[in-house]
Coordinates of C-alpha atoms in Angstrom, one line a residue:
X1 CA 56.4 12.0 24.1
X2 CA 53.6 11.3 26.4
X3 CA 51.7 7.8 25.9
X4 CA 48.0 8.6 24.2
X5 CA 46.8 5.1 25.4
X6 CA 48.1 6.0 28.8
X7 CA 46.8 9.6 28.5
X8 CA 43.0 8.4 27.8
X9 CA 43.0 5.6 30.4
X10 CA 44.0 8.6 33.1
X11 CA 41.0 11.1 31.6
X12 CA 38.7 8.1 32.2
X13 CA 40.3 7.0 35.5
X14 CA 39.6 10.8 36.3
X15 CA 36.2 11.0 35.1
X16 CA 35.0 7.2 37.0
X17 CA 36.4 8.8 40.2
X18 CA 34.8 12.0 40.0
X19 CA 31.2 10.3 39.1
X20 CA 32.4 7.6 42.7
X21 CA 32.8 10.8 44.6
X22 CA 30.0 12.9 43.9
X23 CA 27.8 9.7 43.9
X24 CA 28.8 9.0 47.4
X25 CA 28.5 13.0 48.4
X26 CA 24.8 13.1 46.7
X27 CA 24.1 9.7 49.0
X28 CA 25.3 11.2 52.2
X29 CA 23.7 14.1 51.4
X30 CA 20.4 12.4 50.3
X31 CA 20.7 10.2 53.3
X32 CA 21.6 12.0 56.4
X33 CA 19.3 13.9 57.9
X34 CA 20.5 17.5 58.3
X35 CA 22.4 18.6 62.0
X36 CA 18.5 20.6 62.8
X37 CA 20.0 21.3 66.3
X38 CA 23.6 22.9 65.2
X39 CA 21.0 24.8 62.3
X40 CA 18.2 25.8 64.9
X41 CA 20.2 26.4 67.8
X42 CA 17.5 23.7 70.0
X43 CA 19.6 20.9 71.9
X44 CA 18.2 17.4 71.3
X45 CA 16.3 16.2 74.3
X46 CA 17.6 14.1 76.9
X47 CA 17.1 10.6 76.4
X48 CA 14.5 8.6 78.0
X49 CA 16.0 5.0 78.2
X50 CA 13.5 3.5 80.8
X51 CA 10.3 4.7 79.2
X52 CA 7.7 2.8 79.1
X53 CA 4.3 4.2 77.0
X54 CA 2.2 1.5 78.5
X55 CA 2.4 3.7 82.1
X56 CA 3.7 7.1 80.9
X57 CA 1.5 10.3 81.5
X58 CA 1.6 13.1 80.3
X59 CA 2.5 16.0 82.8
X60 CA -0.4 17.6 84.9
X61 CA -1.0 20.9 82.3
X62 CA -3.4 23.5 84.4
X63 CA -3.1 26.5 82.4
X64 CA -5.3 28.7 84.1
X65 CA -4.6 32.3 84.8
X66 CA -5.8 35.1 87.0
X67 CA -6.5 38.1 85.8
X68 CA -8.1 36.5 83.0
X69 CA -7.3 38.2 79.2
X70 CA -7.0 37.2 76.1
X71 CA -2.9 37.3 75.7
X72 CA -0.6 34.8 74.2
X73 CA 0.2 34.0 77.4
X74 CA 3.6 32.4 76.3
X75 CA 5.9 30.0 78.3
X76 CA 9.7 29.1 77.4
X77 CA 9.8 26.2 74.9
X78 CA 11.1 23.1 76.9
X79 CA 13.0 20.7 74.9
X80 CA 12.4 18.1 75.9
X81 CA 8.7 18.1 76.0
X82 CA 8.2 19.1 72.4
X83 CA 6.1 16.0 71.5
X84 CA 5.2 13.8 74.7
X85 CA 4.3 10.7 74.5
X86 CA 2.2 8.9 77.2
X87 CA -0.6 6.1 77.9
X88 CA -2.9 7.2 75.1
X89 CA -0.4 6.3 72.2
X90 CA -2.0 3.3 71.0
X91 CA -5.6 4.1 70.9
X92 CA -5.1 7.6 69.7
X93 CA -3.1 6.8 66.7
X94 CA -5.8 4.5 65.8
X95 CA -8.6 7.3 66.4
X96 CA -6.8 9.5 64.0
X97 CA -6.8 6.7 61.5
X98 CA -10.1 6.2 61.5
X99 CA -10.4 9.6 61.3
X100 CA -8.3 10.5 58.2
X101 CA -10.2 7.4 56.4
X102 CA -13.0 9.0 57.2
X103 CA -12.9 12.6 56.8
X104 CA -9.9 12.7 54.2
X105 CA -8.8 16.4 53.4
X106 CA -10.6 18.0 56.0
X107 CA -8.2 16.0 58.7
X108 CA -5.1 16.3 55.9
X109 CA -3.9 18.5 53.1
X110 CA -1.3 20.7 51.8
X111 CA -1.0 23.4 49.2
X112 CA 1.2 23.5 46.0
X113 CA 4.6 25.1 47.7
X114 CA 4.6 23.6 50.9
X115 CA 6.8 20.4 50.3
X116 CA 10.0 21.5 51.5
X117 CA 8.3 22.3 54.8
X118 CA 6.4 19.7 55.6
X119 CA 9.8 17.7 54.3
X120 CA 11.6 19.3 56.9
X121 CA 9.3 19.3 59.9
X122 CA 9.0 15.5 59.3
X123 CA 12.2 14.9 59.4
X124 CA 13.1 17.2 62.4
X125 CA 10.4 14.9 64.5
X126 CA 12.4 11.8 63.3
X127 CA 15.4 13.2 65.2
X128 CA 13.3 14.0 67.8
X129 CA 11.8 10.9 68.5
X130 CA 14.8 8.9 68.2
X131 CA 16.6 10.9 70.7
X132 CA 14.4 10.5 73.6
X133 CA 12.9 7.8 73.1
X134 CA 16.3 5.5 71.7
X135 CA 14.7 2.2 72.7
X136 CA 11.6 2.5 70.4
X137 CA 12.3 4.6 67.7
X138 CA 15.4 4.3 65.1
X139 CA 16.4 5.8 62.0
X140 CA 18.8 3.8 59.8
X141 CA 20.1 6.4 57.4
X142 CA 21.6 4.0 54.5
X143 CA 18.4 2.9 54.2
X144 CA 16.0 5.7 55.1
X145 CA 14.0 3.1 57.3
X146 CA 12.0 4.4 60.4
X147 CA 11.6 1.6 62.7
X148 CA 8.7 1.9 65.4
X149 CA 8.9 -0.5 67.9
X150 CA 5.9 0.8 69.7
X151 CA 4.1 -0.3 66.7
X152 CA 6.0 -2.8 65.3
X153 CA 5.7 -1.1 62.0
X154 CA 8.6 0.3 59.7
X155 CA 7.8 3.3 57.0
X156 CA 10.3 3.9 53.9
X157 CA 11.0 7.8 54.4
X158 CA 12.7 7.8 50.6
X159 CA 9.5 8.0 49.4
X160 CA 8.9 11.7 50.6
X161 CA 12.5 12.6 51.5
X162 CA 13.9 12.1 48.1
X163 CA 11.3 14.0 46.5
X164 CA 11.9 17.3 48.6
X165 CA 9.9 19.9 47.4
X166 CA 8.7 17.6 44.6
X167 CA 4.6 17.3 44.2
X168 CA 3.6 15.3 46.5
X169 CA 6.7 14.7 49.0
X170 CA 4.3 17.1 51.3
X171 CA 1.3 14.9 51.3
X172 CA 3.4 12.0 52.5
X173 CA 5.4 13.4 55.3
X174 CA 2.2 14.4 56.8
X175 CA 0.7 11.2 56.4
X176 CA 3.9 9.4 58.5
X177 CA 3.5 12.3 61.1
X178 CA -0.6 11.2 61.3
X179 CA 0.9 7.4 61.2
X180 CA 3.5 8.1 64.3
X181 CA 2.8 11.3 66.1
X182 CA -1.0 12.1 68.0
X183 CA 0.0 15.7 67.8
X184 CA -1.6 17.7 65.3
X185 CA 1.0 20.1 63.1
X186 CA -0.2 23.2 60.9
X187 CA 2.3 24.8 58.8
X188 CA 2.6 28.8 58.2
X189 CA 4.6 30.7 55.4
X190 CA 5.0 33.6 55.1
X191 CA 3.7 35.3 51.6
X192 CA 6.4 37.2 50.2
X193 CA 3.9 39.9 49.0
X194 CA 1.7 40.6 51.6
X195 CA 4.0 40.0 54.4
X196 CA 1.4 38.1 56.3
X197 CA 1.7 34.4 57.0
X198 CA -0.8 31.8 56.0
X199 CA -1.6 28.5 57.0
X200 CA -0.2 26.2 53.9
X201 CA -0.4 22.7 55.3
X202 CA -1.4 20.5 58.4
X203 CA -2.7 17.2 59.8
X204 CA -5.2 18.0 62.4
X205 CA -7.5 15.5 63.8
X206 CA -8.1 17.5 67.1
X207 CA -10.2 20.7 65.9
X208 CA -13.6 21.6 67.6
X209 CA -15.9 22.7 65.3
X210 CA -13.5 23.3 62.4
X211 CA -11.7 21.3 60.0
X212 CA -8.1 22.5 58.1
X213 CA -10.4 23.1 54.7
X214 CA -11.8 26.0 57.2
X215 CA -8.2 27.8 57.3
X216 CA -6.0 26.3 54.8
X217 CA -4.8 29.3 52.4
X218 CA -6.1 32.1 55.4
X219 CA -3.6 34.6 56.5
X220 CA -3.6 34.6 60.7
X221 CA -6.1 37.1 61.6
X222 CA -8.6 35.2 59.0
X223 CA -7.8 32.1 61.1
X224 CA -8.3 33.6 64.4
X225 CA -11.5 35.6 63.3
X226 CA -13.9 34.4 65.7
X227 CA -11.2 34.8 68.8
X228 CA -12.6 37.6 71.2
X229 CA -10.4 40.6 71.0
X230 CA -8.2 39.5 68.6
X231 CA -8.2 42.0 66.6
X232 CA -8.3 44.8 68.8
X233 CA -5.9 43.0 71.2
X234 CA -3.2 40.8 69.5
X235 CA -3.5 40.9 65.6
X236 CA -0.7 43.6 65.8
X237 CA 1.6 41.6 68.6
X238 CA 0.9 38.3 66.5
X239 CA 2.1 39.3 63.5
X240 CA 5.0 41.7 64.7
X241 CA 5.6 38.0 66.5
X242 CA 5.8 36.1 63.8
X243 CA 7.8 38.3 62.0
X244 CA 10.8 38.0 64.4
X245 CA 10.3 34.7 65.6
X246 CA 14.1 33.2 65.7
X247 CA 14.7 29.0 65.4
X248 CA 16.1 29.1 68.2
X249 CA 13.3 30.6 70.3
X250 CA 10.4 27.9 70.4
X251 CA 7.9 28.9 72.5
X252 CA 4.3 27.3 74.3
X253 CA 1.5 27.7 75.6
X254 CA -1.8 26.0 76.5
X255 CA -5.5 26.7 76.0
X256 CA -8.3 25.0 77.9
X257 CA -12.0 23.7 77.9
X258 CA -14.6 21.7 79.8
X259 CA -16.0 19.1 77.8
X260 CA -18.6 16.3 78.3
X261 CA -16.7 13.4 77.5
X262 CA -13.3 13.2 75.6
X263 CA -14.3 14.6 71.9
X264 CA -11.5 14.9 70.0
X265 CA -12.4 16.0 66.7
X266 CA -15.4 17.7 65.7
X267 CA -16.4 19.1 62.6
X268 CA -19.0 22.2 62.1
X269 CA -22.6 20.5 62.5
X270 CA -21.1 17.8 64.4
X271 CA -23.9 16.2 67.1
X272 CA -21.6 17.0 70.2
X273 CA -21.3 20.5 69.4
X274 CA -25.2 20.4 70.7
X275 CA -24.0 19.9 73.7
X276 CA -22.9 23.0 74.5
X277 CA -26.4 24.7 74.2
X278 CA -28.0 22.9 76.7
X279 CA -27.4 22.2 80.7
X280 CA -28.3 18.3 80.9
X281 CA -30.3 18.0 84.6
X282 CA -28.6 14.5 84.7
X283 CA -24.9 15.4 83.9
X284 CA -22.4 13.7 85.9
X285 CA -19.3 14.9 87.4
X286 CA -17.7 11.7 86.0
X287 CA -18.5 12.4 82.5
X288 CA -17.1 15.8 82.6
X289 CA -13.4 16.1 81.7
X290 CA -10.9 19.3 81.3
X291 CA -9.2 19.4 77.9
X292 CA -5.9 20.8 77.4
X293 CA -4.2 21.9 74.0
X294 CA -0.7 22.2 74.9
X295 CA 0.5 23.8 72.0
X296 CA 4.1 24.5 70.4
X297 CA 5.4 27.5 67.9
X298 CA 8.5 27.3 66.7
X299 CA 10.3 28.0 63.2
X300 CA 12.0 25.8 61.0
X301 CA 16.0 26.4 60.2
X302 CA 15.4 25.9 56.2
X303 CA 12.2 26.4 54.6
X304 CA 12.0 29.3 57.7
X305 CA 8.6 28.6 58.2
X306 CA 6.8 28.7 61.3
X307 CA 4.8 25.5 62.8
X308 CA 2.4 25.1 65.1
X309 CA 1.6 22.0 66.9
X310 CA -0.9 20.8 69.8
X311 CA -1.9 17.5 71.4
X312 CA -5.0 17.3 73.0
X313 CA -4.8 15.8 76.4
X314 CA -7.8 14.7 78.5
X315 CA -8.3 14.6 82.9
X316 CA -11.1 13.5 84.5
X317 CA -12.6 16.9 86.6
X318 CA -12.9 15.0 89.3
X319 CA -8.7 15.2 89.8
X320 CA -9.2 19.3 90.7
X321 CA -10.4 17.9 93.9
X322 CA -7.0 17.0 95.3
X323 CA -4.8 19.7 92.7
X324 CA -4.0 22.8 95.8
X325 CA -5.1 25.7 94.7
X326 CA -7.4 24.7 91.6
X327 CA -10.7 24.4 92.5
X328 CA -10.7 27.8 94.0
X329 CA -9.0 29.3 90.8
X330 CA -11.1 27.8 88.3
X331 CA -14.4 28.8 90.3
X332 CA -13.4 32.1 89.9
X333 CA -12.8 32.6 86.1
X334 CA -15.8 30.9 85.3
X335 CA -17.9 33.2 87.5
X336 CA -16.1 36.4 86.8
X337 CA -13.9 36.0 83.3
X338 CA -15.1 38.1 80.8
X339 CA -18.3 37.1 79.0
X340 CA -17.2 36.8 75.5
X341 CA -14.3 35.2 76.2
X342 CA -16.0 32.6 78.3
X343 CA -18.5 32.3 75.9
X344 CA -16.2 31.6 73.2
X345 CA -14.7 28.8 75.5
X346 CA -17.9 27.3 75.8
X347 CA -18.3 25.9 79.6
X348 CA -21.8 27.4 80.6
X349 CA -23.2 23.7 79.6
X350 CA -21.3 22.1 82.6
X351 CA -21.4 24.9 85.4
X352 CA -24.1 23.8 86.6
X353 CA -22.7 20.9 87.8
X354 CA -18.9 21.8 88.2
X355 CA -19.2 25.4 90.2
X356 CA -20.6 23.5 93.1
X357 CA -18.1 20.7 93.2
X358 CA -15.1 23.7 92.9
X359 CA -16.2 25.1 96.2
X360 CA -17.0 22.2 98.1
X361 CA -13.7 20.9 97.0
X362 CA -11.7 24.5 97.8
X363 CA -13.6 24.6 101.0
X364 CA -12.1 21.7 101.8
X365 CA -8.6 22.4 100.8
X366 CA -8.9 25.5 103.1
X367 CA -10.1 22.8 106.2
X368 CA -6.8 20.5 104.8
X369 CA -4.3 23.3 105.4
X370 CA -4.0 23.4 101.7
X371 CA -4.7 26.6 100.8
X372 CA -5.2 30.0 103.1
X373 CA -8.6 31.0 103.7
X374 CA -7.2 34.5 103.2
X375 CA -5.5 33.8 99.6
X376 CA -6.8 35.6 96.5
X377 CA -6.8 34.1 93.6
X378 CA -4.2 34.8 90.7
X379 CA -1.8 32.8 88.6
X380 CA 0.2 30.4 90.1
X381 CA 3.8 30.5 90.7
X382 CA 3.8 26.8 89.4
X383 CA 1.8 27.4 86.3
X384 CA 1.0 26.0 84.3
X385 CA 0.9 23.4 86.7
X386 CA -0.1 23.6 90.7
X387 CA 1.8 23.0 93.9
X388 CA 3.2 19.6 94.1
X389 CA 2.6 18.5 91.0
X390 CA 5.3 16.1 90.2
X391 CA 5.0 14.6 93.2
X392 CA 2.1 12.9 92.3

């Protein structure tokens, strides 16, 4: 006759292990971050063991094209240049600080629903950065501590990561991205009864003449209203795009301006926007600087949403002067690309002074050997970069 004392101390035994086990299983679970390459299909990148962020720079980005349309213009995702860090870390993180404590939800915000995205995009950069850049960034997952050595600063991801799709776990991840990352991330859904998506989160401190209150809740054609020939040209491919976008299929692209100095962000209304309307007769070369947004689209393995991020990256104009092939290109599309597209891109204010410059400086590329006085200009093999580049 079995033993009832021996019987109820087995149940319990029982019982004690099975709450051990699935409290061990709910802490792996809770602590690991998921295997995003094996569920995306993107390798990690190569690791960068001998970086060094005081003297890094970012990669010479020309992306200028000849014919000159309105296209997507897309270019094979590149893993290990989703987010690139370089010289700039320091000072831009603090710009976007003082930015977000100024502007608040215009730089930052996220709708009801968007958690488990944001969540998950966080958490995919955390694997990012500690893969290529092992020396300065490390995740401990027992203790869901991200350790930047950069800046010398740890952040508590349990805060956000435990809460998952709970109200406000969103919020948070953006703000560590804003804290860690100068890249700006905007986060698309698709809405299950329209079939369109819409932009439901983002950090973005690098918008001219908008702000994320402008588009937040907008499907995409809303958000790329004022874009010449969108609508006739790429609202159709842009969705279909979207659509059938796999994880493991990233892709980027770049878009580019002239700007008098390095502005970064500025709202509608904002003084440097005035800029634009006028040609300054005492403009100098050395104030003038090409911007690049070197931008990534990819979709996330979980929450399937799509995100796009950009970092704006800064070069004096001057540098055209010894880039083969450049001056001569970019002379042309601002004399000959199509109106409204150029006059969306806004570089009328600074022709005055940088058309001149271009053709000295291609004339004397031609007198170097450096390009053929017979060559006619068109996209570059290299692009989005030029001959030589990373030889410089």
């Amino acid at each position: 006759m079995p033993n009832p004392v021996l019987s109820s101390i087995a149940v319990v035994a029982s019982f004690t292990l099975l709450i051990v086990l699935y409290y061990l299983s709910a802490r792996v679970k809770r602590d690991t971050l998921p295997d995003y390459p094996q569920l995306s299909g993107v390798p990690l990148p190569k690791p960068l063991w001998d970086f060094d962020v005081r003297t890094a720079k970012a990669r010479p980005y020309r992306p200028f094209r000849w014919d000159y349309h309105q296209t997507m213009s897309l270019k094979k995702f590149e893993p290990d240049f989703w987010l690139e860090l370089e010289s700039t870390y320091l000072d831009r993180l603090k710009q976007r600080k003082e930015l977000y404590s100024q502007y608040k939800t215009d730089i930052l915000d996220a709708l009801p629903g968007s958690s488990s995205a944001c969540v998950e995009l966080a958490e995919m950069v955390i694997q990012f950065l500690c893969a290529r850049y092992p020396r300065h960034f490390v995740f401990t997952p027992s203790t869901g501590i991200f350790n930047n050595r950069i800046l010398e600063q740890e952040a508590d991801t349990t805060a956000w990561r435990y809460k998952g799709a709970g109200e406000g776990a969103g919020i948070e991840a953006l703000k560590f991205l804003m804290d860690h990352v100068p890249e700006d991330f905007l986060v698309t859904q698709e809405n299950t009864k329209t079939g369109n998506y819409e932009l439901i989160a983002g950090v973005v401190c690098s918008a001219l003449g908008w702000t994320i209150q402008h588009k937040l809740g907008k499907p995409l054609h809303k958000i790329h209203g004022p874009v010449p020939d969108y609508k006739e040209k790429m609202e159709f491919s842009m969705n279909r795009f979207f659509s059938k976008m796999s994880c493991d299929k990233p892709i980027q692209r770049g878009s580019w301006g002239l700007e008098i100095g390095k502005p970064l962000f500025t709202p509608p209304n904002d003084p440097h926007l005035k800029l634009r309307e006028t040609q300054l007769s005492d403009l100098k070369l050395e104030d003038i600087h090409l911007r690049v947004d070197w931008q990534t689209l990819r979709r996330l393995p979980i929450s399937r949403a799509i995100i796009f991020n950009y970092k704006a990256l800064f070069t004096p104009f001057s540098e055209f002067r010894n880039e083969p092939y450049i001056p001569r290109l970019v002379a042309k599309i601002l004399r000959d690309g199509k109106e409204e597209i150029m006059k969306y891109k806004g570089t009328w204010h600074v022709e005055h002074r940088v058309l001149p410059a271009l053709d000295q400086w291609a004339l004397e590329q031609e007198e170097k050997g450096w390009v053929p006085k017979d060559w006619k200009e068109r996209t570059l093999d290299e692009d989005p970069f030029f001959p030589g580049w990373d030889r410089c």
